[in-house]
Every structure is written in structure tokens, then in C-alpha cells.
XYZ file of C-alpha atoms in Angstrom:
593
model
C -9.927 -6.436 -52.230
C -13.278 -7.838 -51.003
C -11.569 -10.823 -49.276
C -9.206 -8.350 -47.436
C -11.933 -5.980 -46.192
C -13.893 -9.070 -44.703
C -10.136 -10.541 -43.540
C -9.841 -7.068 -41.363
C -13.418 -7.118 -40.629
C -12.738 -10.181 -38.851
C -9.858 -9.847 -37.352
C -11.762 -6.493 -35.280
C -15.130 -8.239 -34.622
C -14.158 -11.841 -33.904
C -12.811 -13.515 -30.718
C -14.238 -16.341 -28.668
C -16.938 -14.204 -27.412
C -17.574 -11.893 -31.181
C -17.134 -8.753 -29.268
C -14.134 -8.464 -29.172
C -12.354 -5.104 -31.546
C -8.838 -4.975 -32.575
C -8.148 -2.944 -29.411
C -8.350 -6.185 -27.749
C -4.962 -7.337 -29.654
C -3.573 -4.215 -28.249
C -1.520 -3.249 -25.020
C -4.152 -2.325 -22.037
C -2.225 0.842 -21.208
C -4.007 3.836 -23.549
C -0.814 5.903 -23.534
C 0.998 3.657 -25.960
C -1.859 3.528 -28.277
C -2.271 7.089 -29.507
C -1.434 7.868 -33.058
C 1.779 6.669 -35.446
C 4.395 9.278 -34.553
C 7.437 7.560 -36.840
C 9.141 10.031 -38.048
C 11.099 8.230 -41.064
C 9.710 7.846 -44.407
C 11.069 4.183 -44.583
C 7.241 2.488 -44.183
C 9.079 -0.784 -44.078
C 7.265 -3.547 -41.324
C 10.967 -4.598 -40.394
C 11.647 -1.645 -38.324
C 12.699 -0.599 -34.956
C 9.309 -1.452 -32.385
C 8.424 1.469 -30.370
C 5.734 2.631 -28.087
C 3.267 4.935 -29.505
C 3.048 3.946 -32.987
C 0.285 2.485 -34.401
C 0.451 -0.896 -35.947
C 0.838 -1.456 -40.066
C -0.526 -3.380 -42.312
C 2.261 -5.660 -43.943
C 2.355 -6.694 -47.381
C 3.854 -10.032 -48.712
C 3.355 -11.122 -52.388
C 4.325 -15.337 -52.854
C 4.391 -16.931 -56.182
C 5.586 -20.731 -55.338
C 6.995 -22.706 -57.763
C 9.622 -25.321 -58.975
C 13.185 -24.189 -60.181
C 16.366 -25.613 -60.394
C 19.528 -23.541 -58.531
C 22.643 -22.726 -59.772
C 24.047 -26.481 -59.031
C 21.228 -27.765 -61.265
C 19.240 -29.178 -58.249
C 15.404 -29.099 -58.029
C 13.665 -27.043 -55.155
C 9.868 -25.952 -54.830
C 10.785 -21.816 -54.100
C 9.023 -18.553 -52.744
C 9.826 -15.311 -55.117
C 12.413 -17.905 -56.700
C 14.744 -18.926 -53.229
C 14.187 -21.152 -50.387
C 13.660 -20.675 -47.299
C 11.526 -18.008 -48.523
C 11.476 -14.103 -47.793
C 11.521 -13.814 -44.107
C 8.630 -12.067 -42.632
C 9.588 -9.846 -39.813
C 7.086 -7.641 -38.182
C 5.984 -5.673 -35.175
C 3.669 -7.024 -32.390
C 0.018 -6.508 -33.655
C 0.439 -5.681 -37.357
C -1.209 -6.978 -39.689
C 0.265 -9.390 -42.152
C -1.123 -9.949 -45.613
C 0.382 -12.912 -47.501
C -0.674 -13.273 -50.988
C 0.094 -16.685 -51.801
C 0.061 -17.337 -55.984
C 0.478 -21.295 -57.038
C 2.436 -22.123 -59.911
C 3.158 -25.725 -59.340
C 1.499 -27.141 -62.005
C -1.525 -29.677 -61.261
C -0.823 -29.470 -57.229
C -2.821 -27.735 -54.941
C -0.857 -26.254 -51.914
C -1.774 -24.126 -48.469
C 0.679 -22.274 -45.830
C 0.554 -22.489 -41.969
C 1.932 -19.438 -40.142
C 3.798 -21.677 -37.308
C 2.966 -20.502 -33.298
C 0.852 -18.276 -34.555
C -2.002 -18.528 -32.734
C -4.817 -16.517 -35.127
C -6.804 -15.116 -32.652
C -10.076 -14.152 -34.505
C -9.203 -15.310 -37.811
C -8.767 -19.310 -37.234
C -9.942 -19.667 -40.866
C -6.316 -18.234 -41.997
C -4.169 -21.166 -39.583
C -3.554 -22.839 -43.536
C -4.753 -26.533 -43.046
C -6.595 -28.201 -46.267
C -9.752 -29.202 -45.736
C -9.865 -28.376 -42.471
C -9.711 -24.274 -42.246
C -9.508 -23.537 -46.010
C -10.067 -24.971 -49.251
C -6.302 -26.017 -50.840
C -4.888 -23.203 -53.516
C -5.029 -24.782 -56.923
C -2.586 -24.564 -59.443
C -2.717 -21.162 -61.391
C -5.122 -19.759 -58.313
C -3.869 -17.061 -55.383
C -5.263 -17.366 -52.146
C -4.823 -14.013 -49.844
C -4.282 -14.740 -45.975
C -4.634 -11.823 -43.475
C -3.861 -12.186 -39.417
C -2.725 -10.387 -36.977
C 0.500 -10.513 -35.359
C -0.822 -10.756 -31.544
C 2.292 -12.527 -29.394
C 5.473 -11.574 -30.152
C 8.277 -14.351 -30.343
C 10.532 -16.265 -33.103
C 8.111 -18.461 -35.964
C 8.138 -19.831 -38.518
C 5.759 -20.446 -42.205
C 5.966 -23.174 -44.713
C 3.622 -25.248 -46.607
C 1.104 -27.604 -44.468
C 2.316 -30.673 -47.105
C 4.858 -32.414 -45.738
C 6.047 -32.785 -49.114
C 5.776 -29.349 -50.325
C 7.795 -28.038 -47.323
C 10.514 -30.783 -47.369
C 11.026 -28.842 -51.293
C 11.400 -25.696 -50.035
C 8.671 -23.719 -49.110
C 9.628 -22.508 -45.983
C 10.662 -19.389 -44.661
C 11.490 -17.267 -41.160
C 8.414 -15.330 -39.276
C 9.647 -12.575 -36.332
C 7.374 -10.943 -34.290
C 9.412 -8.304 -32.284
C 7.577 -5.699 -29.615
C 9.510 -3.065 -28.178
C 12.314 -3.430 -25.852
C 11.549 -2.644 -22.665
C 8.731 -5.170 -22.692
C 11.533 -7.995 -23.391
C 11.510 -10.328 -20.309
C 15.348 -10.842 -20.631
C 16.950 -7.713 -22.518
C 19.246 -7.157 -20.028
C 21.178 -10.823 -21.151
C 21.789 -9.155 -24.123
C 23.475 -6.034 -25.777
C 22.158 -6.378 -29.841
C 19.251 -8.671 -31.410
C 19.413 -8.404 -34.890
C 17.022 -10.475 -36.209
C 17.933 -10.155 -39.809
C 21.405 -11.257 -38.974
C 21.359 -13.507 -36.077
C 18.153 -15.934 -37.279
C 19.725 -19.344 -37.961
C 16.615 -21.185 -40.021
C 17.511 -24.837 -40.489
C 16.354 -27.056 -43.362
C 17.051 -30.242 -45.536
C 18.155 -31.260 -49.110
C 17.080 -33.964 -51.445
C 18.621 -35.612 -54.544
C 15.091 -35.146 -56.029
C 11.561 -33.525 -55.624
C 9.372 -35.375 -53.329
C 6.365 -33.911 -54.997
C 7.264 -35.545 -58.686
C 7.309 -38.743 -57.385
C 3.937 -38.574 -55.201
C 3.300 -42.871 -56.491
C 6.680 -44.172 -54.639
C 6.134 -44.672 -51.411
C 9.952 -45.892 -50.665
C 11.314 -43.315 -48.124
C 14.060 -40.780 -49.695
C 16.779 -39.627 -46.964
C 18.166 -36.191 -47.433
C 21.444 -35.850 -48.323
C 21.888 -32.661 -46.478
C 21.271 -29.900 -44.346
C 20.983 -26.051 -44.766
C 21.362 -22.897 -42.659
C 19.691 -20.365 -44.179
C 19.919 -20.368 -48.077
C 23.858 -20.326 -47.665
C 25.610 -23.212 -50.228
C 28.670 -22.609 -47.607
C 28.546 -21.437 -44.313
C 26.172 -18.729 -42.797
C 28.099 -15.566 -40.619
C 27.504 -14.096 -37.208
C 29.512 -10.976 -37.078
C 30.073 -9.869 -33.235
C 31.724 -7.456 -31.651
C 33.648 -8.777 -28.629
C 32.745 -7.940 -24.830
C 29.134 -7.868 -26.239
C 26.025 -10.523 -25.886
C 23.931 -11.019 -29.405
C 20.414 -13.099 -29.084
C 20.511 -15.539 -31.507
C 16.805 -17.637 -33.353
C 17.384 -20.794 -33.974
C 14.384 -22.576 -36.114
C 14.200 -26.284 -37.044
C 12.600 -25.987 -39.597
C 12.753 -30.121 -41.160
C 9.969 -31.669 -41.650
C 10.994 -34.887 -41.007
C 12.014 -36.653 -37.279
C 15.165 -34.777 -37.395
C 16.379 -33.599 -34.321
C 19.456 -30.880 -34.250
C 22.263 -30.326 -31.977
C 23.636 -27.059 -32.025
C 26.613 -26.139 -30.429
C 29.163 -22.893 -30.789
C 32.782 -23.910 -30.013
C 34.478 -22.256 -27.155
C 30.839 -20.896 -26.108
C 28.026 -21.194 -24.041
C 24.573 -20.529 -24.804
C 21.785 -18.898 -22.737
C 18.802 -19.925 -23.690
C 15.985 -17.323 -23.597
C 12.592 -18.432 -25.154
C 11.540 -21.547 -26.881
C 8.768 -21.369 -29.353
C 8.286 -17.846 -28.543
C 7.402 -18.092 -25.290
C 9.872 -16.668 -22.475
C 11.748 -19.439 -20.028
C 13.970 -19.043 -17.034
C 17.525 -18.393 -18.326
C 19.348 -21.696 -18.458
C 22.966 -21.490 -20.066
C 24.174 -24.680 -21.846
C 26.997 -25.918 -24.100
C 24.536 -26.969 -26.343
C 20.746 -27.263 -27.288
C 18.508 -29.455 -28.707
C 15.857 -28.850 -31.177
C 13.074 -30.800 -32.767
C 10.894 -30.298 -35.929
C 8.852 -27.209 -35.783
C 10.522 -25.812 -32.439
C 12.411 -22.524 -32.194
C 15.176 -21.528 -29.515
C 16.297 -18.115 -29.085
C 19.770 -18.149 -27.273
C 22.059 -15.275 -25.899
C 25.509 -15.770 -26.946
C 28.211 -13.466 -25.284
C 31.751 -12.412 -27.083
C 33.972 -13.210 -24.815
C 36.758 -15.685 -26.017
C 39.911 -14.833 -28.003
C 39.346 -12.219 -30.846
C 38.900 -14.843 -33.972
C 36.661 -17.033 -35.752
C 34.914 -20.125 -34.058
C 32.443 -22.373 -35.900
C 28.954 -22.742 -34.954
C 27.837 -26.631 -35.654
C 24.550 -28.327 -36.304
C 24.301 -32.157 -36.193
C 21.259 -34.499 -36.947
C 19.850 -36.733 -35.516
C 17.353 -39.244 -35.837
C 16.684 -39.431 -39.916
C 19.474 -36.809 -40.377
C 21.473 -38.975 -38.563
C 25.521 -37.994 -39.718
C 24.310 -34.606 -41.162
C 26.212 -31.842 -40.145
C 26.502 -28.079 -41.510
C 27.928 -25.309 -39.980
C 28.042 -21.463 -39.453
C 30.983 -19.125 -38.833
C 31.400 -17.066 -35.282
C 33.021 -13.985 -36.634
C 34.715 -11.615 -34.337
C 35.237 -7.909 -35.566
C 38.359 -7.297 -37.921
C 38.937 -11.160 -37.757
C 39.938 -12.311 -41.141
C 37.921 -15.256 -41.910
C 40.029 -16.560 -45.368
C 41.449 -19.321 -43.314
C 38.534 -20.828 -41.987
C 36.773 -20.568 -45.199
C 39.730 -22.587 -46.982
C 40.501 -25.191 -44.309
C 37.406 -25.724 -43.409
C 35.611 -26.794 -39.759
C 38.546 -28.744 -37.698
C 36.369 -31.505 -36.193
C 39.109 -32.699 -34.500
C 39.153 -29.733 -32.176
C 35.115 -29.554 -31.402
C 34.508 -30.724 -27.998
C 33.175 -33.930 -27.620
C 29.384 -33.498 -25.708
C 27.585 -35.657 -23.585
C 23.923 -35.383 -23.054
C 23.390 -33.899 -19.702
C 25.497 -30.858 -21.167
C 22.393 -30.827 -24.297
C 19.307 -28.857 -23.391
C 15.937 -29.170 -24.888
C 12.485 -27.346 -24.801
C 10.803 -29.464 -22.746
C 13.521 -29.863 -19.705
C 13.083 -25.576 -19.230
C 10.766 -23.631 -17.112
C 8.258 -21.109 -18.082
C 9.516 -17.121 -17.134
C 6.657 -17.064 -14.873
C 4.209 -19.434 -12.622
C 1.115 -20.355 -14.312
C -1.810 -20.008 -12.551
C -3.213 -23.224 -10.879
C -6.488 -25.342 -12.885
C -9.166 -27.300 -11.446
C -11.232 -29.927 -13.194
C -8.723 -30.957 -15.563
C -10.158 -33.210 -18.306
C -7.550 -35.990 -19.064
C -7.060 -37.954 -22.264
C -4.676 -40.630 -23.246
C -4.598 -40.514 -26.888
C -2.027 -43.741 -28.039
C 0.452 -43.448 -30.705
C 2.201 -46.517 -32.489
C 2.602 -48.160 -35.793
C 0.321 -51.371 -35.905
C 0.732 -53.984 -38.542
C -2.020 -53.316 -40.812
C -2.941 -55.111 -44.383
C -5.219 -52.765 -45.675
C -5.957 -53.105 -49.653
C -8.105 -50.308 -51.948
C -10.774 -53.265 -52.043
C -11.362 -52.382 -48.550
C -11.600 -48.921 -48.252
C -14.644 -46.961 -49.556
C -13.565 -43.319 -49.538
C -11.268 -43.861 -52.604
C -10.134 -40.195 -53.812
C -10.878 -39.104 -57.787
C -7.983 -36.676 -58.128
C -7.812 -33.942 -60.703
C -3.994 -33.105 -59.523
C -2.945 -36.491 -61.071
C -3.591 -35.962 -65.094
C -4.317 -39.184 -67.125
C -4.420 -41.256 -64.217
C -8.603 -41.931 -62.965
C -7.531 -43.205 -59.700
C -4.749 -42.357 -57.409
C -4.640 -45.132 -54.257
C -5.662 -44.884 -50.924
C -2.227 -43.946 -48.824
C -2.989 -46.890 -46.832
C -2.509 -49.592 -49.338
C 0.939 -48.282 -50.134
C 2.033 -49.400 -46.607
C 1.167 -51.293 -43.360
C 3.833 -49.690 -40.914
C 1.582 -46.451 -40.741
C 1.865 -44.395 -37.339
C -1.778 -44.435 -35.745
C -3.485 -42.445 -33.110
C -6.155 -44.322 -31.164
C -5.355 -47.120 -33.971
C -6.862 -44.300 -36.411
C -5.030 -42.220 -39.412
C -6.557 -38.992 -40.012
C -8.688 -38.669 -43.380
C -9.384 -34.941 -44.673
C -12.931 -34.406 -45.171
C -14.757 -34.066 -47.970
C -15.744 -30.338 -47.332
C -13.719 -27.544 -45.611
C -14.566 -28.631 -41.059
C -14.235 -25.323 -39.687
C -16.191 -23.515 -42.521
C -18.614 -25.670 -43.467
C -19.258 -28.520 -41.202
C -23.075 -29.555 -41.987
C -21.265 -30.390 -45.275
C -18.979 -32.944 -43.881
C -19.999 -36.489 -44.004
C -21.017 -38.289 -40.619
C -19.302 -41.339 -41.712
C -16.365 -40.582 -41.583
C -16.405 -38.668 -38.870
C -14.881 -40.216 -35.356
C -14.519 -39.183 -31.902
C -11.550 -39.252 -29.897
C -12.716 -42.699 -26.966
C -14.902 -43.668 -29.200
C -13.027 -44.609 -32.296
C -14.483 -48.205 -32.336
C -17.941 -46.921 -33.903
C -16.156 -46.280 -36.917
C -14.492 -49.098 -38.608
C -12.624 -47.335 -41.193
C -8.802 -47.247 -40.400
C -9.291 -43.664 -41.637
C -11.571 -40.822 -39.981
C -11.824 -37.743 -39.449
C -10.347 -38.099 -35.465
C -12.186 -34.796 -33.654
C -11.666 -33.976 -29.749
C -14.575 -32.118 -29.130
C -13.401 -29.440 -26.321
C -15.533 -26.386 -24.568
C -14.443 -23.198 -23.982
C -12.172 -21.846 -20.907
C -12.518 -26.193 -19.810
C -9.058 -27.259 -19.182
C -7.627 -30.052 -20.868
C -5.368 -32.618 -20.380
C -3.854 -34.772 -23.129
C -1.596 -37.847 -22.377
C 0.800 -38.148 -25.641
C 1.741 -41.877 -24.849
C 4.598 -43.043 -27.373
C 3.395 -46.990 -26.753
C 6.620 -48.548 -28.689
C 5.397 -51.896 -29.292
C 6.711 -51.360 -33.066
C 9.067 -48.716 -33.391
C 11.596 -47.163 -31.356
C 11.330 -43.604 -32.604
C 10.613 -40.306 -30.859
C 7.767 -38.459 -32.423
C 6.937 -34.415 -32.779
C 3.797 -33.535 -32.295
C 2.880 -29.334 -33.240
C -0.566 -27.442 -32.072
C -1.946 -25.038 -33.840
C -4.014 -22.770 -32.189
C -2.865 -22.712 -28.641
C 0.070 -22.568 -26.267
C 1.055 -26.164 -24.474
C 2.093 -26.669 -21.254
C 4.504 -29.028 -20.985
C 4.021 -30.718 -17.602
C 5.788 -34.117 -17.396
C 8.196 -35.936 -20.264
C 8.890 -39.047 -19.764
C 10.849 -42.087 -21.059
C 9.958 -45.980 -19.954
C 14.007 -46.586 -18.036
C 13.535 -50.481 -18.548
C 13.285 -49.740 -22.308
C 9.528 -52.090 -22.918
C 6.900 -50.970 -24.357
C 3.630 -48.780 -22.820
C 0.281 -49.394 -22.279
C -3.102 -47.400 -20.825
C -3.517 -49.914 -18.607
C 0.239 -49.455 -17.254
C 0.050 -45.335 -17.402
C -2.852 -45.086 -15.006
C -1.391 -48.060 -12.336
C 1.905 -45.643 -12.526
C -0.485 -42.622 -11.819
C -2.184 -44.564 -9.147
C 1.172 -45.721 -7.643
C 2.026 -41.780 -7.724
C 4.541 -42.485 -10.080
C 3.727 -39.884 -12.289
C 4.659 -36.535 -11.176
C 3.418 -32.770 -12.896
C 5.197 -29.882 -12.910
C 2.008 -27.375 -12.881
C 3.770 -25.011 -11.221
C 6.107 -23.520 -13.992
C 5.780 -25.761 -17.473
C 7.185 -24.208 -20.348
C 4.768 -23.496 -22.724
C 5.142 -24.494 -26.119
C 3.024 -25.515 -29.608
C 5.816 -28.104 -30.765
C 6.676 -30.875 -28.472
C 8.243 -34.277 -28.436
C 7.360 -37.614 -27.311
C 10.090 -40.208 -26.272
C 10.073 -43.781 -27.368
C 8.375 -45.685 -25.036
C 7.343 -43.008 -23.075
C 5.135 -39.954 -23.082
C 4.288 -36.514 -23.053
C 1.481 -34.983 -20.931
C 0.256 -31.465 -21.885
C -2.265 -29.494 -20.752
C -4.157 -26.133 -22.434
C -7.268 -24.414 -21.902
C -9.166 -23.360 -25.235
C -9.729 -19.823 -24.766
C -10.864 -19.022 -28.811
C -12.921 -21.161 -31.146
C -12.018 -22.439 -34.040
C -10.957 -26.284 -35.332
C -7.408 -26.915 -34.652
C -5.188 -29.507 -35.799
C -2.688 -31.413 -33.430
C -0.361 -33.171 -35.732
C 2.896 -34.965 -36.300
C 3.887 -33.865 -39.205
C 7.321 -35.965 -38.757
C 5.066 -39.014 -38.517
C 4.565 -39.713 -42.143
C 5.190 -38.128 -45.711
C 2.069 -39.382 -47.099
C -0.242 -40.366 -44.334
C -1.852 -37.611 -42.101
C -1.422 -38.319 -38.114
C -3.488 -35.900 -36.618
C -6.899 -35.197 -34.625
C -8.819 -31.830 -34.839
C -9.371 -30.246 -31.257
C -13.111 -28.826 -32.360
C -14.505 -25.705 -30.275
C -17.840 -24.143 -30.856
C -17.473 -21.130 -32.956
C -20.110 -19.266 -35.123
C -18.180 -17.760 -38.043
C -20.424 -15.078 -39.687
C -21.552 -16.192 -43.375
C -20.235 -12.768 -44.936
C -16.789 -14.730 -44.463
C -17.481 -17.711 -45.166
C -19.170 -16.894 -48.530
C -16.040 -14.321 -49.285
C -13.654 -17.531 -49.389
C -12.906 -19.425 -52.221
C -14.623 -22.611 -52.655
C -13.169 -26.432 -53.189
C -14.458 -26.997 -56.768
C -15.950 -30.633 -57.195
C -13.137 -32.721 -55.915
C -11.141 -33.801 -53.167
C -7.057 -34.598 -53.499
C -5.514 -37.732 -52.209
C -3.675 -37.461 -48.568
C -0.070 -37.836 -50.371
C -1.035 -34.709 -51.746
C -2.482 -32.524 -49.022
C -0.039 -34.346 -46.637
């Protein structure tokens, strides 16, 4: 109870300047404010949003653990299913999550995905970085507001705990007249319509933590449905669909609805200029909402998703139901493959290609930095390293390797892997150890392969980061997610001739004018990909303190690729002392990661 008082203390005292109240979450205009006139005695969070009604506080009990489903198959679940209980809310309630662990000698954390935790950056889930990790047995209560509506996602902040199953829908709605694009649209109903997209392996990922051989899934999910998912529609009528990739993994997914076109809306929550498709394209950790309109032949059409990338020849597929259309057939015979149209790739849109709903106003003083990303050919033994982890979450075992002797094909940034530190960085950071701390352009003072990589940014000062995808030894695309803050997306681009990247070659393109922004209308987004060979250039201005990770969690299962965007925040000690502590020792990356 203590922990939630101080959680809603927060919430109403701190913003990047501490003064801010709760009001500040709220709409400006005072006549929607007033008191909670509902009517109903249905207190449910997943209700209708209307003006005038005061925001709730919403209530979510987790106990995570493993279990096998009916087909005898191991999963890591939430309340016993996965994806977990979705979480669907009003703009600027208050969501409680109390998060129990019950997988035995593992520590675990969740990240609220897009959400941007204004005023409560200590609740964005990363290990060792905002929090100290939930040990087996313990429960951890988070507590944020819901302040930008839009479709997100939670799951675990281990790649290999999410990959098992903890994962799970997160819908902020607000009411409907303050939709941007309503009038595309004649229903959204979220409960229905929310198409959450994950993977399944022949085995848990987290019971064999010591292998580091890669483990494919064998395939993918909509929803929690062993067949095929429905969208019942009425015809003549348009129904806004959320699509959430919600893989872990470099898995890219086509999604397509046969006979239809899509609209898309939003992408990772953020309102675009309607764009209407055949199909879209969505990376790890991005979200798509789409407006898909009735109007074909009364029947039943199938919705597919294909993978790509590491999914590559996964499919699974939902069901297009029109009213009174008996769907027995379809279930039986299955999707007819033969009759899916055949797409080609200018008909495929993605995130990054859209426009924001509205211009973005101009920045001066932009502060640019190229941060590199490849895989460098590294021979890296324990020997070597001297921030070897003693690991209480491996039992009879003193020692559990560094993740870096386990491979040498490791994706880098700034020829760096991220190493957690030794106390919790936003919390307590007089704690963490100089030594292995490193700053982005000037990584060279540190000769560990492993730091802690920090981008040390000021308030309201624009910045500029140059995502370059160098491809000297890989040809992979790479998703990179923000916490914290919105992205704008101002150039994507892809090397035509196919050869690698270099800093040297990025700014004699920029000289040459080669390199062309879009400032005037990016889309904005917290999940982005970078092209092989190519790059990504984003730009944000920090606007609330806190220490924020910008990862690829796709990167690696075991190795953390990731730098913390540090700004100056004071976080008052009544908080800090309310949260729990990290005990006396640190777990290995393969098990925060």
C-alpha cells in the first residue's frame, strides 16, 4: 500500500520540471474535467470513454509462471494463458499492475510498450536500469498513468521471457470525437478487432539459458487462438482493426485481407495521413491500426499473416466473417492459398514510408549522432573479461559465463555490447561503477567490449541520431524500440549498390546533398527499422527526465544491444527508498536479456 501511495504521489508531483500535478496529464479545457458522472454500476476500466468523467484507477493482478497447454507444450503464462489479459483503459487512468513471479530461480521485469511514463520513468520495466529485477517468489507493483492514447503493447523486458509467453495487448482509448480519423470508420471494438501476433517454440528458451545455438520457432499465433482468430462484420460498414507484432525476434509480418484493402490509420499510436494499401508491413514491437470496410460479397474471406526474416515460411491466419455467413466450410477446408493474390512490394506499406497526421513544428540546433551497428568478428574468452557475473538464478552452478564467450558474431553498437550495471542507473547512479561506464564518441576510453553505453542528452535540446546498419557482416535488417519518447522518422534508407556503409561515406553523401529529411511531416514512432546496408535517421527532443533505453531487442537473445539516453532528473528519496532493493547480486545478461 505504501509503494502505491508514493507511485500516485509521483505520478501528481513529478514531470521534467517537479511541478507539474496530475492536472497536467489532463485535457486543458476545464469543462471536461468536472466530476465522474457514469451512470452504470459496471466500474470496469474497459468501458465506453466519455467527456466529463473522471479518470479510474485500474487494477491488474499477474502471477507469471510456466505451464504446459492442452497440447502438452511448454509456455511461460500471465493468470495461466499467453498473450496475457489485455489491458484496455481510458486516456489518463491509472494502471496498477501487480506483477507476482513464480518462475522458479529467474528474476523477471515488464515494459509497458509506447508508453511513455511521464513522471514515473522508474515504472518503464528495464533491469538494472529503472528497477531492480522481480525475484522468484517476490511481487513487484507498477503504477503509471495512461497519458497518450493509442494501440500498445506489455511483455517481459527478457527477450527470453517474452519469446515464452509473457506478452499481452495494452489499449488506451479517449473519447470519440477527439479521434483524428473516426469518420473512416463506423465500429472500433477493441476487444474484438485487436489482432496481437506472437511465436511458438518446440521448447522453453528460459530452461536452456547455457545453449547458445539459436532455436527457430516453429510457428506463429494470433491471439491465443490454436485455429484461426474471427472478425465478425456487418457489411456496408468500416471496423478499425490493431494489429501488434508482438515477436521478439527479427520477424517481420505481412498482413494482408483477401479481396480487401486496408486504410491505415495510426502506427505505434500515433495518428498518420490515411494511406489505403493491399497490405502492410510490420516489424517487432510496432503496432498498425487499419480501417477495413465491408464491402465485398456477403461471405467469409481469410485474413493472412506471413513472416519474414527468421519467421521466414510462417504463416497463420484469421477469418473475415460477414454477418449470417456460415463459416463450417472454411473452417474444414481450410485457407485456399491458391486463390490469395500474389503481392508485390510497392503494394506493402510500412511505418516508416507514412506521414505524421499533422506538420511538426520546425528545430534548430539539431545535435547529430551516428551511432554504428554491425556484427564484428570478436574472440573474446572469460580469461579476458573482468566483470564475470556470480549468479544466484543458476543453483549448483558458481559461475555462469560471460555472454560474450559463448559467441563472436555479436551485434555491436559503436563496437560496444551493452553490460547492465551493477546497481539500478536511474535510481541510484553514485552506486554504479565508473568503469564500466562509457560514453557514446568516446567508447575507446573503455576497453571492455562491454559497457554501460550512455548518451548523455539535455532537456528540450534536440537530437539527432543516425541508426547506420554498416553491413560489413550481415545482411539483416535490425529493430530498434525507444522507450521514453516519440521518434521522428525523417529519412530510411537502403545502400541501392548493395556494399557495405561507413561514417566516413554517410557524411560525403550528406555533403554531396545526397541525403534528404523529411522534417516537415515524419511519422512519429518508438519502434523503427533499419535496412541492411543502410540507415535510419531519427530525431526527438527529450522533454522529461529519466534514463531511457534504445534497444534492439531483435538483435540478440542473450546479448543486450542497447545505449541509455541519460537526462538529468532528481527523483525524490521518499521513492527511491519505497522500492525494493537488488539484494547482493547481479544476474548474467542471458538472464536479464
Amino acid at each position: 500500500m505504501r509503494f502505491l501511495i508514493v507511485s500516485l504521489f509521483i505520478i501528481a508531483n513529478v514531470s521534467n520540471n517537479g511541478k507539474a500535478s496530475l492536472e497536467s496529464f489532463l485535457p486543458s479545457n476545464d469543462s471536461i474535467l468536472l466530476s465522474d458522472t457514469t451512470k452504470s454500476s459496471n466500474k470496469s476500466c474497459n468501458r465506453p470513454c466519455k467527456f466529463n468523467v473522471k479518470p479510474r484507477q485500474c487494477r491488474y493482478d499477474f502471477e507469471i509462471k510456466p505451464t504446459f497447454g492442452e497440447d502438452d507444450r511448454p509456455a511461460l503464462t500471465i493468470n495461466g494463458q499467453t498473450p496475457g489479459p489485455p489491458i484496455h483503459v481510458c486516456l489518463h487512468d491509472i494502471i496498477v499492475v501487480k506483477v507476482k513471479n513464480k518462475i522458479p530461480n529467474q528474476d523477471i521485469t515488464m515494459h509497458w510498450h509506447g508508453i511513455e511514463q511521464k513522471g514515473t520513468p522508474y515504472m518503464d520495466g528495464v533491469p538494472m536500469v529503472t528497477q531492480c529485477p522481480i525475484s522468484y517468489g517476490s511481487v513487484y507493483e507498477y503504477a503509471f498513468a495512461a497519458s497518450s492514447p493509442g494501440t500498445f503493447f506489455y511483455h517481459a523486458d527478457s527477450v527470453l521471457h517474452h519469446s515464452d509467453g509473457v506478452y499481452g495487448a495494452l489499449i488506451v482509448d479517449q473519447p470519440q470525437p477527439l479521434e483524428p480519423h473516426a469518420a473512416l470508420y463506423d465500429y472500433d471494438r477493441s476487444d474484438e478487432h485487436t489482432l496481437i501476433v506472437g511465436t511458438r517454440f518446440p521448447e522453453l528458451l528460459t530452461a536452456r539459458l547455457e545453449d547458445p545455438s539459436y532455436i527457430p520457432p516453429d510457428s506463429i499465433i494470433i491471439n491465443r487462438n490454436e485455429d484461426y482468430s474471427k472478425i465478425f462484420v456487418i457489411p456496408g460498414y468500416g471496423y478499425r482493426l490493431r494489429l501488434i507484432n508482438a515477436i521478439a525476434l527479427e520477424c517481420p509480418l505481412v498482413i494482408q485481407a483477401y479481396r480487401h484493402v486496408a486504410t491505415v490509420i495510426a502506427t505505434d499510436g500515433k495518428p498518420v495521413q490515411p494511406v489505403t494499401t493491399a497490405a502492410v508491413k510490420i516489424y517487432p514491437g510496432e503496432r498498425m491500426d487499419v480501417v477495413i470496410r465491408a464491402d465485398q460479397e456477403s461471405g467469409g474471406y481469410w485474413i493472412r499473416v506471413s513472416g519474414e526474416g527468421l519467421c521466414e515460411g510462417l504463416n497463420t491466419y484469421a477469418m473475415l466473417l460477414y454477418s449470417g455467413f456460415n463459416y463450417t466450410s472454411m473452417l474444414l477446408d481450410g485457407p485456399n492459398t491458391d486463390t490469395e493474390s500474389k503481392l508485390e512490394d510497392k503494394e506493402t506499406i510500412t511505418g516508416q514510408e507514412l506521414q505524421s497526421a499533422r506538420d511538426v513544428p520546425s528545430v534548430n540546433n539539431v545535435k547529430s549522432i551516428y551511432l554504428k551497428i554491425d556484427r564484428p568478428h570478436l574472440k573474446v574468452k572469460d580469461d579476458d573479461i573482468d566483470f564475470r557475473y556470480l549468479s544466484d538464478a543458476v543453483p549448483k552452478k558458481p559461475f555462469f559465463p560471460a555472454a560474450l564467450s559463448l559467441r563472436d558474431d555479436v551485434v555491436q553498437i559503436n563496437g560496444k555490447n551493452f553490460l547492465y550495471p551493477n546497481a539500478p542507473y536511474l535510481l541510484k547512479p553514485r552506486e554504479v561503477r565508473p568503469e564500466t561506464i562509457c560514453v557514446v564518441g568516446e567508447e575507446k576510453n573503455n576497453k571492455q567490449p562491454q559497457c554501460i553505453l550512455v548518451l548523455n542528452a539535455k532537456l528540450n535540446e534536440a537530437v539527432e541520431l543516425v541508426l547506420a546498419n554498416e553491413g560489413h557482416r550481415s545482411n539483416e535488417t535490425y529493430t530498434f524500440h525507444m522507450h521514453g519518447y516519440g521518434m521522428q522518422v525523417v529519412k530510411t534508407w537502403e545502400n541501392p549498390g548493395n556494399t557495405p556503409l561507413s561514417k566516413e561515406e554517410f557524411h560525403k553523401m550528406e555533403r554531396d546533398g545526397l541525403i534528404t529529411r523529411n522534417i516537415k511531416n515524419p511519422p512519429v514512432k518508438d519502434t523503427v527499422m533499419v535496412p541492411n546496408k543502410g540507415l535510419t535517421i531519427v530525431r526527438f527532443t527529450p522533454t522529461v527526465g529519466g534514463s531511457w533505453l534504445l534497444e534492439c531487442r531483435s538483435c540478440s537473445f542473450s546479448l543486450p544491444v542497447a545505449i541509455i539516453i541519460n537526462v538529468p532528473l532528481s527523483i525524490p528519496k521518499l521513492v527511491i527508498d519505497s522500492l525494493p532493493s537488488c539484494g547482493s547480486y547481479r544476474p548474467a545478461d542471458v538472464l536479464l536479456n
